[in-house]
Coordinates of C-alpha atoms in Angstrom, one line a residue:
X1 CA -48.0 8.5 -62.1
X2 CA -50.0 9.3 -65.2
X3 CA -47.8 12.1 -66.9
X4 CA -46.3 11.1 -70.3
X5 CA -42.6 10.7 -70.9
X6 CA -42.7 14.0 -72.7
X7 CA -44.5 15.8 -70.2
X8 CA -41.7 14.6 -67.3
X9 CA -38.9 15.3 -69.2
X10 CA -40.2 18.8 -70.2
X11 CA -41.0 19.5 -66.8
X12 CA -37.7 18.6 -65.5
X13 CA -35.5 19.1 -68.3
X14 CA -34.4 15.4 -67.9
X15 CA -33.5 12.6 -70.2
X16 CA -35.7 9.5 -69.8
X17 CA -34.9 6.2 -71.7
X18 CA -38.1 4.6 -71.9
X19 CA -41.7 5.1 -72.0
X20 CA -43.8 4.3 -68.9
X21 CA -47.6 3.2 -68.8
X22 CA -49.9 5.1 -66.4
X23 CA -49.7 4.0 -62.8
X24 CA -52.7 5.2 -60.4
X25 CA -51.6 3.2 -57.4
X26 CA -48.0 2.8 -56.5
X27 CA -47.4 0.9 -53.3
X28 CA -43.6 0.9 -51.5
X29 CA -41.2 -1.8 -53.1
X30 CA -42.7 -0.8 -56.3
X31 CA -40.2 0.6 -58.7
X32 CA -40.6 4.3 -58.8
X33 CA -39.1 7.1 -61.5
X34 CA -36.4 9.3 -59.8
X35 CA -34.6 12.3 -61.5
X36 CA -30.7 12.6 -60.9
X37 CA -27.9 14.8 -62.0
X38 CA -25.9 13.2 -64.9
X39 CA -23.0 14.0 -66.4
X40 CA -22.6 17.6 -68.0
X41 CA -23.0 17.5 -71.7
X42 CA -20.7 18.8 -74.2
X43 CA -20.2 22.4 -74.8
X44 CA -22.9 23.2 -77.6
X45 CA -25.0 20.0 -77.0
X46 CA -28.7 20.1 -76.2
X47 CA -28.5 16.9 -74.1
X48 CA -30.0 17.4 -70.5
X49 CA -27.7 16.8 -67.8
X50 CA -30.4 15.3 -65.7
X51 CA -31.6 11.5 -66.1
X52 CA -34.3 9.4 -65.2
X53 CA -33.7 6.1 -63.5
X54 CA -35.8 3.3 -61.6
X55 CA -35.1 2.8 -57.8
X56 CA -37.2 0.5 -55.4
X57 CA -39.2 2.4 -53.2
X58 CA -38.2 2.0 -49.7
X59 CA -34.7 3.3 -48.6
X60 CA -32.0 1.0 -47.8
X61 CA -28.7 2.2 -46.5
X62 CA -25.6 0.8 -48.1
X63 CA -24.5 -0.7 -45.0
X64 CA -27.5 -3.1 -44.1
X65 CA -26.5 -6.7 -44.1
X66 CA -30.4 -8.0 -44.6
X67 CA -32.8 -5.7 -46.3
X68 CA -35.6 -8.1 -44.6
X69 CA -34.3 -6.9 -41.0
X70 CA -34.7 -3.3 -42.1
X71 CA -37.8 -1.1 -41.4
X72 CA -39.4 0.1 -44.6
X73 CA -38.5 3.6 -45.1
X74 CA -40.7 4.6 -47.9
X75 CA -40.6 8.4 -46.4
X76 CA -37.7 9.9 -44.8
X77 CA -38.2 13.1 -42.3
X78 CA -35.9 16.0 -43.6
X79 CA -35.7 17.7 -40.3
X80 CA -33.5 15.0 -38.8
X81 CA -32.2 13.2 -42.2
X82 CA -29.1 15.2 -41.4
X83 CA -28.3 13.7 -38.1
X84 CA -29.4 10.1 -38.9
X85 CA -26.4 7.9 -40.2
X86 CA -29.1 5.9 -42.4
X87 CA -29.7 9.0 -44.8
X88 CA -26.6 11.2 -43.7
X89 CA -24.5 10.1 -46.5
X90 CA -27.3 10.2 -49.1
X91 CA -28.7 13.8 -48.2
X92 CA -25.0 15.0 -48.9
X93 CA -24.4 12.9 -51.9
X94 CA -27.2 11.4 -53.6
X95 CA -30.1 13.7 -53.9
X96 CA -32.8 13.1 -56.2
X97 CA -36.5 14.2 -57.7
X98 CA -39.6 12.0 -57.7
X99 CA -42.3 13.3 -60.5
X100 CA -45.8 12.6 -59.2
X101 CA -48.8 13.5 -60.6
X102 CA -49.9 13.5 -56.8
X103 CA -50.3 11.1 -53.9
X104 CA -52.9 9.3 -52.0
X105 CA -53.5 10.2 -48.2
X106 CA -55.7 9.1 -45.2
X107 CA -57.5 10.7 -42.4
X108 CA -58.8 9.0 -39.6
X109 CA -61.2 10.2 -36.9
X110 CA -61.2 8.0 -33.9
X111 CA -61.9 4.2 -34.9
X112 CA -64.2 5.4 -37.7
X113 CA -63.1 4.3 -41.0
X114 CA -60.2 5.9 -42.7
X115 CA -61.4 8.6 -45.7
X116 CA -58.8 8.5 -48.7
X117 CA -57.7 11.5 -50.5
X118 CA -56.3 11.9 -54.0
X119 CA -53.6 15.2 -53.2
X120 CA -52.7 16.6 -56.4
X121 CA -51.2 20.2 -57.5
X122 CA -54.2 22.6 -58.1
X123 CA -53.3 23.2 -61.3
X124 CA -52.5 19.8 -62.6
X125 CA -49.4 18.7 -64.1
X126 CA -46.6 17.2 -62.7
X127 CA -45.1 17.7 -59.0
X128 CA -41.3 17.0 -57.8
X129 CA -40.6 15.6 -54.6
X130 CA -37.6 15.6 -52.9
X131 CA -36.1 11.9 -52.5
X132 CA -32.8 10.5 -51.3
X133 CA -31.5 7.2 -53.1
X134 CA -29.1 4.6 -52.1
X135 CA -27.3 1.5 -53.6
X136 CA -27.7 -1.5 -51.7
X137 CA -25.0 -4.4 -52.1
X138 CA -25.5 -8.1 -51.3
X139 CA -22.5 -10.3 -50.3
X140 CA -23.0 -12.3 -53.6
X141 CA -22.3 -8.8 -55.6
X142 CA -25.7 -7.9 -56.7
X143 CA -27.3 -4.6 -56.2
X144 CA -30.3 -3.0 -55.3
X145 CA -31.2 0.8 -56.1
X146 CA -33.6 2.1 -53.5
X147 CA -35.0 5.1 -52.7
X148 CA -37.3 7.6 -49.9
X149 CA -39.1 10.4 -50.4
X150 CA -38.6 13.3 -47.7
X151 CA -41.4 14.3 -45.8
X152 CA -42.1 17.7 -43.8
X153 CA -44.6 19.1 -41.8
X154 CA -48.1 19.6 -43.5
X155 CA -49.5 23.0 -44.7
X156 CA -52.3 24.3 -43.1
X157 CA -54.6 22.7 -46.3
X158 CA -53.4 19.3 -45.6
X159 CA -53.1 19.1 -41.8
X160 CA -56.5 18.1 -41.0
X161 CA -55.6 14.9 -43.0
X162 CA -52.1 14.3 -41.6
X163 CA -49.5 16.2 -40.1
X164 CA -46.7 15.4 -42.5
X165 CA -46.6 16.0 -46.2
X166 CA -44.2 15.2 -49.0
X167 CA -41.3 17.9 -49.4
X168 CA -42.2 19.6 -52.8
X169 CA -39.0 20.9 -54.8
X170 CA -39.9 24.0 -57.0
X171 CA -38.6 24.0 -60.6
X172 CA -36.6 27.1 -59.7
X173 CA -34.8 24.9 -57.3
X174 CA -34.3 21.7 -59.2
X175 CA -30.7 22.6 -60.0
X176 CA -29.2 23.7 -56.6
X177 CA -31.2 20.6 -54.9
X178 CA -29.7 18.1 -57.4
X179 CA -26.3 19.6 -57.2
X180 CA -24.5 17.6 -54.8
X181 CA -21.1 18.2 -55.6
X182 CA -21.6 22.4 -54.9
X183 CA -24.3 22.4 -52.3
X184 CA -24.5 21.0 -49.0
X185 CA -27.2 20.3 -47.3
X186 CA -27.6 23.4 -44.8
X187 CA -27.0 25.1 -48.3
X188 CA -30.9 22.9 -49.5
X189 CA -32.4 23.2 -46.2
X190 CA -34.9 26.1 -46.9
X191 CA -36.3 23.9 -49.9
X192 CA -37.3 21.2 -47.3
X193 CA -40.5 23.4 -46.4
X194 CA -43.9 22.8 -46.4
X195 CA -45.4 24.0 -50.0
X196 CA -47.7 27.0 -50.0
X197 CA -51.1 26.4 -49.0
X198 CA -52.9 26.8 -52.2
X199 CA -50.6 24.3 -54.2
X200 CA -52.5 21.4 -53.6
X201 CA -56.2 20.2 -53.5
X202 CA -57.3 17.3 -51.9
X203 CA -60.2 15.2 -53.6
X204 CA -62.0 12.4 -51.6
X205 CA -61.6 9.4 -53.3
X206 CA -63.3 5.5 -52.7
X207 CA -61.2 3.1 -50.5
X208 CA -60.9 1.0 -53.6
X209 CA -57.3 2.6 -53.2
X210 CA -56.9 0.9 -50.2
X211 CA -56.0 -2.1 -52.4
X212 CA -52.8 -2.2 -54.5
X213 CA -54.2 -4.5 -57.1
X214 CA -56.3 -2.1 -57.6
X215 CA -55.1 0.5 -60.4
X216 CA -57.6 1.8 -62.5
X217 CA -58.1 5.6 -63.3
X218 CA -61.3 5.5 -61.8
X219 CA -59.3 5.6 -58.4
X220 CA -58.5 9.3 -58.6
X221 CA -62.5 10.1 -59.1
X222 CA -64.4 12.3 -56.3
X223 CA -66.7 10.4 -54.0
X224 CA -68.7 12.0 -51.4
X225 CA -66.4 12.5 -47.9
X226 CA -67.3 9.4 -45.4
X227 CA -66.8 12.0 -42.5
X228 CA -68.6 14.7 -41.5
X229 CA -66.1 17.5 -41.3
X230 CA -64.7 19.1 -45.0
X231 CA -61.5 19.7 -45.4
X232 CA -60.4 23.0 -44.5
X233 CA -57.1 25.0 -43.7
X234 CA -56.2 24.6 -39.9
X235 CA -53.8 26.7 -37.8
X236 CA -50.6 25.0 -36.6
X237 CA -51.1 23.4 -33.0
X238 CA -48.6 21.8 -30.7
X239 CA -46.0 19.6 -31.8
X240 CA -47.6 16.2 -32.9
X241 CA -45.3 14.7 -35.2
X242 CA -44.3 11.2 -34.7
X243 CA -40.6 10.5 -33.9
X244 CA -40.2 7.6 -36.5
X245 CA -38.3 7.8 -39.7
X246 CA -41.0 7.5 -41.7
X247 CA -43.8 9.7 -40.9
X248 CA -46.4 6.9 -41.6
X249 CA -48.0 8.1 -44.5
X250 CA -47.7 8.7 -48.1
X251 CA -47.9 5.0 -48.9
X252 CA -49.1 5.2 -52.4
X253 CA -48.6 7.7 -55.1

């Protein structure tokens, strides 16, 4: 996330309590900024009713006894979230938005070295991913706020790289997505669909992004692709999506 606090507040009509430095390589278990519905402001107030909060990237259900025994769910399949005990309550009551400048994805062809891509909005700016958050409480009373990003089937542009992509929530859907008191999961299911093909662009970048300690702006600079084929939109083939909860991608953004 490289946008300023002011840019995020404007895009999401939210109140964020502090500034954050640009981050070019965010990995699971690190804190990420989420936007949630806040209290309704008094009549006549200009205060936003959405607020920013930090959570640990990696969803942990509240009923888990030991997070160390729980698989790292940094991604959550949107198609089955309502059916899973792990995510059902959060989908009903704790939907959130994760602002981002883009995300990294990897394409691997056979045993060849994977090519990393920086996937960002074609028109620049901030994008909002659909997310679920949950507070885990330990036996001693300490708490950890956790979250995971919802994924859906990849659109035609990104399918050659990976069969999954994050759920993109458009500005006109922010209010409906965050209003868990009024809108049930089935009433926001249409939001959890692949974004239009021309929304993102995929830029080949250096494999330096594979190392979390590398966190400089040059990670997002274009490089020559290491694979033979160029990224071009593909028509959908048969079902190839994994059946696990995470989808296995979007490991940094």
